PDB file of C-alpha atoms in Angstrom:
ATOM      1  CA  ASP O   1      -0.437   0.422   0.124  1.00 69.00           C
ATOM      2  CA  VAL O   2       0.770   3.451  -0.901  1.00 66.00           C
ATOM      3  CA  LYS O   3       1.604   5.841   2.335  1.00 90.00           C
ATOM      4  CA  VAL O   4       2.049   9.873   2.515  1.00 95.00           C
ATOM      5  CA  THR O   5       2.669  10.770   6.293  1.00 96.00           C
ATOM      6  CA  GLN O   6       2.834  13.436   7.361  1.00 96.00           C
ATOM      7  CA  SER O   7       4.817  15.354  10.206  1.00 90.00           C
ATOM      8  CA  SER O   8       1.726  16.554  12.940  1.00 92.00           C
ATOM      9  CA  ARG O   9      -1.440  16.152  12.354  1.00 94.00           C
ATOM     10  CA  TYR O  10      -2.793  19.142  14.383  1.00 96.00           C
ATOM     11  CA  LEU O  11      -0.466  22.964  14.883  1.00 96.00           C
ATOM     12  CA  VAL O  12      -0.651  25.646  16.349  1.00 97.00           C
ATOM     13  CA  LYS O  13       1.227  28.123  15.854  1.00 97.00           C
ATOM     14  CA  ARG O  14       1.196  32.212  15.825  1.00 97.00           C
ATOM     15  CA  THR O  15       1.975  34.971  14.283  1.00 97.00           C
ATOM     16  CA  GLY O  16       4.985  35.839  11.764  1.00 97.00           C
ATOM     17  CA  GLU O  17       6.851  31.925  12.656  1.00 97.00           C
ATOM     18  CA  LYS O  18       8.355  29.857  10.730  1.00 97.00           C
ATOM     19  CA  VAL O  19       6.522  27.042  10.228  1.00 97.00           C
ATOM     20  CA  PHE O  20       7.796  23.995   8.213  1.00 97.00           C
ATOM     21  CA  LEU O  21       5.357  20.783   7.418  1.00 97.00           C
ATOM     22  CA  GLU O  22       6.642  17.894   6.144  1.00 97.00           C
ATOM     23  CA  CYS O  23       5.353  15.359   4.202  1.00 97.00           C
ATOM     24  CA  VAL O  24       7.352  11.432   2.892  1.00 97.00           C
ATOM     25  CA  GLN O  25       6.308   8.332   0.936  1.00 96.00           C
ATOM     26  CA  ASP O  26       6.776   4.924   0.564  1.00 94.00           C
ATOM     27  CA  MET O  27       6.941   4.294  -3.087  1.00 90.00           C
ATOM     28  CA  ASP O  28       8.934   6.389  -4.746  1.00 92.00           C
ATOM     29  CA  HIS O  29       6.730   8.555  -6.813  1.00 91.00           C
ATOM     30  CA  GLU O  30       8.276  11.083  -8.963  1.00 91.00           C
ATOM     31  CA  ASN O  31       5.424  13.941  -8.681  1.00 91.00           C
ATOM     32  CA  MET O  32       4.628  15.106  -4.878  1.00 94.00           C
ATOM     33  CA  PHE O  33       1.858  17.862  -4.353  1.00 95.00           C
ATOM     34  CA  TRP O  34       0.898  20.416  -1.904  1.00 97.00           C
ATOM     35  CA  TYR O  35      -2.661  21.738  -0.993  1.00 97.00           C
ATOM     36  CA  ARG O  36      -4.852  23.889   1.069  1.00 97.00           C
ATOM     37  CA  GLN O  37      -8.346  22.590   2.268  1.00 96.00           C
ATOM     38  CA  ASP O  38     -11.108  24.799   2.806  1.00 94.00           C
ATOM     39  CA  PRO O  39     -14.506  25.143   3.612  1.00 89.00           C
ATOM     40  CA  GLY O  40     -15.927  25.815   0.087  1.00 87.00           C
ATOM     41  CA  LEU O  41     -13.778  26.165  -1.729  1.00 90.00           C
ATOM     42  CA  GLY O  42     -11.900  22.738  -2.478  1.00 91.00           C
ATOM     43  CA  LEU O  43      -8.685  21.292  -2.733  1.00 94.00           C
ATOM     44  CA  ARG O  44      -6.199  24.315  -4.493  1.00 94.00           C
ATOM     45  CA  LEU O  45      -2.121  23.696  -4.854  1.00 93.00           C
ATOM     46  CA  ILE O  46       0.259  25.023  -2.957  1.00 96.00           C
ATOM     47  CA  TYR O  47       2.831  23.607  -5.657  1.00 96.00           C
ATOM     48  CA  PHE O  48       4.075  21.418  -6.846  1.00 93.00           C
ATOM     49  CA  SER O  49       7.704  19.287  -7.959  1.00 94.00           C
ATOM     50  CA  TYR O  50       8.004  16.668 -10.077  1.00 89.00           C
ATOM     51  CA  ASP O  51      11.614  15.636  -9.454  1.00 90.00           C
ATOM     52  CA  VAL O  52      13.649  16.050  -6.775  1.00 93.00           C
ATOM     53  CA  LYS O  53      14.943  20.361  -6.601  1.00 89.00           C
ATOM     54  CA  MET O  54      12.494  21.040  -8.966  1.00 91.00           C
ATOM     55  CA  LYS O  55       9.627  23.091  -8.486  1.00 93.00           C
ATOM     56  CA  GLU O  56       6.513  23.989  -9.891  1.00 92.00           C
ATOM     57  CA  LYS O  57       3.784  26.582  -8.593  1.00 93.00           C
ATOM     58  CA  GLY O  58       0.115  26.061  -7.896  1.00 91.00           C
ATOM     59  CA  ASP O  59      -2.197  28.579  -8.145  1.00 90.00           C
ATOM     60  CA  ILE O  60      -1.751  30.005  -4.710  1.00 94.00           C
ATOM     61  CA  PRO O  61       1.569  29.958  -3.896  1.00 96.00           C
ATOM     62  CA  GLU O  62       2.050  32.995  -2.098  1.00 96.00           C
ATOM     63  CA  GLY O  63       3.693  33.046   1.607  1.00 96.00           C
ATOM     64  CA  TYR O  64       4.918  29.423   0.865  1.00 97.00           C
ATOM     65  CA  SER O  65       7.657  27.802  -0.247  1.00 97.00           C
ATOM     66  CA  VAL O  66       8.790  24.310  -0.565  1.00 97.00           C
ATOM     67  CA  SER O  67      11.938  22.064  -0.654  1.00 97.00           C
ATOM     68  CA  ARG O  68      12.427  18.687  -1.856  1.00 97.00           C
ATOM     69  CA  GLU O  69      15.752  16.873  -1.281  1.00 95.00           C
ATOM     70  CA  LYS O  70      15.429  13.817  -1.523  1.00 96.00           C
ATOM     71  CA  LYS O  71      12.947  11.808  -3.650  1.00 96.00           C
ATOM     72  CA  GLU O  72      11.008  10.130  -0.746  1.00 96.00           C
ATOM     73  CA  ARG O  73      10.465  13.916   0.543  1.00 97.00           C
ATOM     74  CA  PHE O  74       8.314  17.338   0.122  1.00 97.00           C
ATOM     75  CA  SER O  75       8.496  20.135   3.137  1.00 97.00           C
ATOM     76  CA  LEU O  76       6.527  22.899   2.615  1.00 98.00           C
ATOM     77  CA  ILE O  77       7.247  26.309   5.007  1.00 98.00           C
ATOM     78  CA  LEU O  78       5.641  28.934   5.333  1.00 97.00           C
ATOM     79  CA  GLU O  79       8.145  31.927   5.875  1.00 94.00           C
ATOM     80  CA  SER O  80       5.705  33.973   8.659  1.00 96.00           C
ATOM     81  CA  ALA O  81       2.455  32.377   9.314  1.00 97.00           C
ATOM     82  CA  SER O  82       0.148  35.218   9.019  1.00 97.00           C
ATOM     83  CA  THR O  83      -4.308  34.296  10.683  1.00 97.00           C
ATOM     84  CA  ASN O  84      -5.065  33.845   7.138  1.00 96.00           C
ATOM     85  CA  GLN O  85      -3.107  30.621   6.176  1.00 98.00           C
ATOM     86  CA  THR O  86      -4.941  29.373   9.572  1.00 98.00           C
ATOM     87  CA  SER O  87      -6.506  25.726   7.000  1.00 97.00           C
ATOM     88  CA  MET O  88      -5.987  21.913   6.528  1.00 97.00           C
ATOM     89  CA  TYR O  89      -2.455  21.309   4.513  1.00 98.00           C
ATOM     90  CA  LEU O  90      -2.420  17.783   2.324  1.00 98.00           C
ATOM     91  CA  CYS O  91       0.734  16.253   0.730  1.00 97.00           C
ATOM     92  CA  ALA O  92       0.088  14.395  -1.798  1.00 95.00           C
ATOM     93  CA  SER O  93       2.358  11.692  -4.349  1.00 93.00           C
ATOM     94  CA  SER O  94       1.136  10.458  -7.551  1.00 90.00           C
ATOM     95  CA  LYS O  95       3.917   8.362  -9.972  1.00 86.00           C
ATOM     96  CA  ARG O  96       5.066  10.008 -13.288  1.00 79.00           C
ATOM     97  CA  LEU O  97       3.894   7.706 -16.316  1.00 72.00           C
ATOM     98  CA  ALA O  98       4.835   9.933 -19.656  1.00 63.00           C
ATOM     99  CA  GLY O  99       1.293  10.246 -21.490  1.00 60.00           C
ATOM    100  CA  LEU O 100      -0.800   8.719 -18.404  1.00 65.00           C
ATOM    101  CA  GLN O 101      -2.352  10.094 -15.269  1.00 68.00           C
ATOM    102  CA  GLU O 102      -1.867   8.471 -12.148  1.00 74.00           C
ATOM    103  CA  THR O 103      -3.735   8.436  -9.236  1.00 85.00           C
ATOM    104  CA  GLN O 104      -2.651  10.718  -6.543  1.00 90.00           C
ATOM    105  CA  TYR O 105      -2.523   9.411  -3.226  1.00 92.00           C
ATOM    106  CA  PHE O 106      -3.138  11.585  -0.220  1.00 95.00           C
ATOM    107  CA  GLY O 107      -1.599  11.908   3.413  1.00 96.00           C
ATOM    108  CA  PRO O 108      -3.962  12.365   6.469  1.00 95.00           C
ATOM    109  CA  GLY O 109      -3.455  16.094   6.736  1.00 96.00           C
ATOM    110  CA  THR O 110      -2.561  18.525   8.805  1.00 97.00           C
ATOM    111  CA  ARG O 111      -4.242  21.258  10.325  1.00 97.00           C
ATOM    112  CA  LEU O 112      -2.375  24.492  10.916  1.00 97.00           C
ATOM    113  CA  LEU O 113      -4.258  26.571  13.366  1.00 98.00           C
ATOM    114  CA  VAL O 114      -2.507  30.522  13.058  1.00 97.00           C
ATOM    115  CA  LEU O 115      -2.992  32.662  15.993  1.00 97.00           C
TER     116      LEU O 115
ATOM    117  CA  GLN Q   1     -10.472  27.971 -18.566  1.00 50.00           C
ATOM    118  CA  GLN Q   2      -9.074  25.013 -15.278  1.00 64.00           C
ATOM    119  CA  GLN Q   3     -12.294  25.770 -13.806  1.00 87.00           C
ATOM    120  CA  VAL Q   4     -13.761  22.354 -12.958  1.00 94.00           C
ATOM    121  CA  LYS Q   5     -17.555  23.539 -11.067  1.00 96.00           C
ATOM    122  CA  GLN Q   6     -19.686  20.412  -9.152  1.00 96.00           C
ATOM    123  CA  SER Q   7     -22.501  20.607  -7.631  1.00 96.00           C
ATOM    124  CA  PRO Q   8     -24.658  20.678  -5.229  1.00 96.00           C
ATOM    125  CA  GLN Q   9     -22.504  22.098  -2.261  1.00 95.00           C
ATOM    126  CA  SER Q  10     -24.296  18.776  -0.008  1.00 96.00           C
ATOM    127  CA  LEU Q  11     -26.749  16.091  -0.278  1.00 97.00           C
ATOM    128  CA  ILE Q  12     -28.658  14.711   2.669  1.00 98.00           C
ATOM    129  CA  VAL Q  13     -30.219  11.274   1.568  1.00 97.00           C
ATOM    130  CA  GLN Q  14     -31.943   8.298   2.821  1.00 97.00           C
ATOM    131  CA  LYS Q  15     -30.162   4.900   3.494  1.00 97.00           C
ATOM    132  CA  GLY Q  16     -31.409   3.297  -0.264  1.00 96.00           C
ATOM    133  CA  GLY Q  17     -31.565   6.631  -2.371  1.00 96.00           C
ATOM    134  CA  ILE Q  18     -29.116   7.380  -5.616  1.00 97.00           C
ATOM    135  CA  PRO Q  19     -27.181  10.389  -4.382  1.00 98.00           C
ATOM    136  CA  ILE Q  20     -26.331  11.640  -7.547  1.00 98.00           C
ATOM    137  CA  ILE Q  21     -23.172  14.861  -7.949  1.00 98.00           C
ATOM    138  CA  ASN Q  22     -22.812  16.848 -11.183  1.00 98.00           C
ATOM    139  CA  CYS Q  23     -19.140  18.587 -12.627  1.00 97.00           C
ATOM    140  CA  ALA Q  24     -19.047  20.462 -15.396  1.00 97.00           C
ATOM    141  CA  TYR Q  25     -15.716  21.546 -16.859  1.00 95.00           C
ATOM    142  CA  GLU Q  26     -14.223  24.147 -19.948  1.00 92.00           C
ATOM    143  CA  ASN Q  27     -11.644  22.399 -20.626  1.00 89.00           C
ATOM    144  CA  THR Q  28     -12.000  20.837 -24.012  1.00 88.00           C
ATOM    145  CA  ALA Q  29      -8.220  19.058 -23.174  1.00 86.00           C
ATOM    146  CA  PHE Q  30      -9.718  17.829 -20.232  1.00 89.00           C
ATOM    147  CA  ASP Q  31      -9.152  13.809 -20.435  1.00 87.00           C
ATOM    148  CA  TYR Q  32      -8.517  12.492 -17.325  1.00 89.00           C
ATOM    149  CA  PHE Q  33     -11.568  12.483 -14.808  1.00 92.00           C
ATOM    150  CA  PRO Q  34     -11.121  11.402 -11.120  1.00 93.00           C
ATOM    151  CA  TRP Q  35     -14.106  11.205  -8.500  1.00 96.00           C
ATOM    152  CA  TYR Q  36     -11.805  11.127  -4.712  1.00 96.00           C
ATOM    153  CA  GLN Q  37     -13.556  10.534  -1.624  1.00 97.00           C
ATOM    154  CA  GLN Q  38     -13.076  11.853   1.687  1.00 97.00           C
ATOM    155  CA  PHE Q  39     -13.683  10.785   5.419  1.00 96.00           C
ATOM    156  CA  PRO Q  40     -13.753  13.053   8.032  1.00 92.00           C
ATOM    157  CA  GLY Q  41     -10.116  13.186   9.322  1.00 90.00           C
ATOM    158  CA  LYS Q  42      -8.822  11.536   6.506  1.00 92.00           C
ATOM    159  CA  GLY Q  43      -6.994  12.429   2.851  1.00 95.00           C
ATOM    160  CA  PRO Q  44      -8.415  12.208   0.023  1.00 96.00           C
ATOM    161  CA  ALA Q  45      -8.921   8.786  -2.346  1.00 95.00           C
ATOM    162  CA  LEU Q  46      -9.426   8.279  -5.502  1.00 93.00           C
ATOM    163  CA  LEU Q  47     -12.859   6.360  -5.388  1.00 95.00           C
ATOM    164  CA  ILE Q  48     -13.684   6.232  -9.853  1.00 93.00           C
ATOM    165  CA  ALA Q  49     -12.053   8.067 -12.923  1.00 91.00           C
ATOM    166  CA  ILE Q  50     -13.255   8.229 -16.554  1.00 91.00           C
ATOM    167  CA  ARG Q  51     -11.594   8.940 -20.133  1.00 88.00           C
ATOM    168  CA  PRO Q  52     -13.797  10.544 -22.597  1.00 86.00           C
ATOM    169  CA  ASP Q  53     -13.821   7.433 -24.574  1.00 87.00           C
ATOM    170  CA  VAL Q  54     -16.441   6.189 -22.597  1.00 90.00           C
ATOM    171  CA  SER Q  55     -19.645   7.041 -21.508  1.00 92.00           C
ATOM    172  CA  GLU Q  56     -20.854   5.548 -18.250  1.00 95.00           C
ATOM    173  CA  LYS Q  57     -17.816   3.491 -16.212  1.00 94.00           C
ATOM    174  CA  LYS Q  58     -19.277   0.799 -13.154  1.00 95.00           C
ATOM    175  CA  GLU Q  59     -17.745  -0.084 -10.069  1.00 94.00           C
ATOM    176  CA  GLY Q  60     -19.994  -1.377  -7.736  1.00 96.00           C
ATOM    177  CA  ARG Q  61     -22.035   0.384  -6.456  1.00 97.00           C
ATOM    178  CA  PHE Q  62     -20.284   4.495  -7.762  1.00 97.00           C
ATOM    179  CA  THR Q  63     -21.043   5.017 -11.816  1.00 96.00           C
ATOM    180  CA  ILE Q  64     -19.758   7.893 -13.483  1.00 95.00           C
ATOM    181  CA  SER Q  65     -21.512   9.155 -16.346  1.00 95.00           C
ATOM    182  CA  PHE Q  66     -19.769  11.713 -18.916  1.00 95.00           C
ATOM    183  CA  ASN Q  67     -21.378  13.782 -21.777  1.00 94.00           C
ATOM    184  CA  LYS Q  68     -18.116  14.824 -24.042  1.00 92.00           C
ATOM    185  CA  SER Q  69     -20.396  17.344 -26.237  1.00 93.00           C
ATOM    186  CA  ALA Q  70     -21.990  19.188 -22.762  1.00 94.00           C
ATOM    187  CA  LYS Q  71     -18.689  18.754 -20.638  1.00 94.00           C
ATOM    188  CA  GLN Q  72     -20.569  17.312 -18.135  1.00 96.00           C
ATOM    189  CA  PHE Q  73     -20.155  14.459 -15.848  1.00 96.00           C
ATOM    190  CA  SER Q  74     -22.281  13.219 -12.645  1.00 97.00           C
ATOM    191  CA  LEU Q  75     -21.650  10.987 -10.264  1.00 98.00           C
ATOM    192  CA  HIS Q  76     -23.999   8.379  -9.344  1.00 97.00           C
ATOM    193  CA  ILE Q  77     -24.296   6.447  -5.728  1.00 97.00           C
ATOM    194  CA  MET Q  78     -26.526   3.619  -6.576  1.00 97.00           C
ATOM    195  CA  ASP Q  79     -28.199   1.859  -2.914  1.00 97.00           C
ATOM    196  CA  SER Q  80     -25.883   4.578  -0.878  1.00 97.00           C
ATOM    197  CA  GLN Q  81     -25.525   3.449   2.976  1.00 97.00           C
ATOM    198  CA  PRO Q  82     -24.601   5.596   5.596  1.00 97.00           C
ATOM    199  CA  GLY Q  83     -20.936   4.255   5.019  1.00 97.00           C
ATOM    200  CA  ASP Q  84     -20.620   6.365   2.123  1.00 97.00           C
ATOM    201  CA  SER Q  85     -21.729   9.962   4.251  1.00 98.00           C
ATOM    202  CA  ALA Q  86     -18.152  11.363   3.178  1.00 97.00           C
ATOM    203  CA  THR Q  87     -16.983  14.538   1.086  1.00 97.00           C
ATOM    204  CA  TYR Q  88     -17.057  13.365  -2.740  1.00 98.00           C
ATOM    205  CA  PHE Q  89     -14.892  15.540  -5.402  1.00 97.00           C
ATOM    206  CA  CYS Q  90     -14.461  15.683  -9.281  1.00 96.00           C
ATOM    207  CA  ALA Q  91     -11.372  16.584 -10.803  1.00 94.00           C
ATOM    208  CA  ALA Q  92     -10.149  16.807 -14.743  1.00 92.00           C
ATOM    209  CA  SER Q  93      -6.458  17.701 -16.416  1.00 86.00           C
ATOM    210  CA  TYR Q  94      -5.077  15.548 -19.045  1.00 76.00           C
ATOM    211  CA  GLN Q  95      -2.110  14.531 -20.979  1.00 67.00           C
ATOM    212  CA  GLY Q  96       0.661  16.413 -22.513  1.00 59.00           C
ATOM    213  CA  GLY Q  97       0.294  18.820 -19.203  1.00 55.00           C
ATOM    214  CA  SER Q  98       1.845  18.666 -15.834  1.00 59.00           C
ATOM    215  CA  GLU Q  99       0.235  16.051 -14.016  1.00 70.00           C
ATOM    216  CA  LYS Q 100      -1.808  18.526 -11.908  1.00 81.00           C
ATOM    217  CA  LEU Q 101      -5.458  17.572 -11.353  1.00 88.00           C
ATOM    218  CA  VAL Q 102      -7.815  20.128 -11.640  1.00 90.00           C
ATOM    219  CA  PHE Q 103     -10.588  19.550  -8.207  1.00 93.00           C
ATOM    220  CA  GLY Q 104     -13.664  20.806  -7.946  1.00 94.00           C
ATOM    221  CA  LYS Q 105     -15.078  22.298  -4.525  1.00 95.00           C
ATOM    222  CA  GLY Q 106     -16.293  19.567  -3.203  1.00 95.00           C
ATOM    223  CA  THR Q 107     -20.369  17.693  -2.213  1.00 97.00           C
ATOM    224  CA  LYS Q 108     -21.083  17.158   1.012  1.00 96.00           C
ATOM    225  CA  LEU Q 109     -23.125  14.338   1.079  1.00 98.00           C
ATOM    226  CA  THR Q 110     -24.788  12.501   3.659  1.00 98.00           C
ATOM    227  CA  VAL Q 111     -26.855   9.119   3.763  1.00 97.00           C
ATOM    228  CA  ASN Q 112     -29.318   9.321   6.711  1.00 97.00           C
ATOM    229  CA  PRO Q 113     -30.357   5.671   7.867  1.00 95.00           C
TER     230      PRO Q 113
END
């Protein structure tokens, strides 16, 4: 079974803090994604990585950065947390097959509260 | 246009009913349409997916109907059960693009006993 794990289920941070969210997958997937999920807004893509050290902006990258130093690990960084970044953060991974779409496998999510 | 529009936002049915969730898209390049199911406290998981070369796909009690000319697709759940209560997301993507999925905003389904 594919397993995508996220370092924390719940986090409480203060405004202005630097926040690191970690995601690890164990299936040797090339692609990794970070989404945020808000009620009524669905899943919105923050960043996407298709290889080590490669990244691509999603729909809402402002206020976030990412790091992918190893294939299995993808980190989301909130440089200076703000209250409007309070949300559920979901990590996903998928295999890369040329010309085909592969299933994205999601982690359980990290619920972040910024005070 | 990259949007996928999903309706309704929420849906309540009785056990045994057939809830239907609808999605519409604009980008005619889309050629992969998955549905994801999310239970409370869990990440979404792939439920069923369709490509536009077929008009319908069934997996157990779940059916996707696809109307290419109308640029619409829908999820039907036959003989719904309380255990089907979850949030459902439709999505779309296309070959030759990146592996990114465009998600609908989700439908919260409640199946009452």
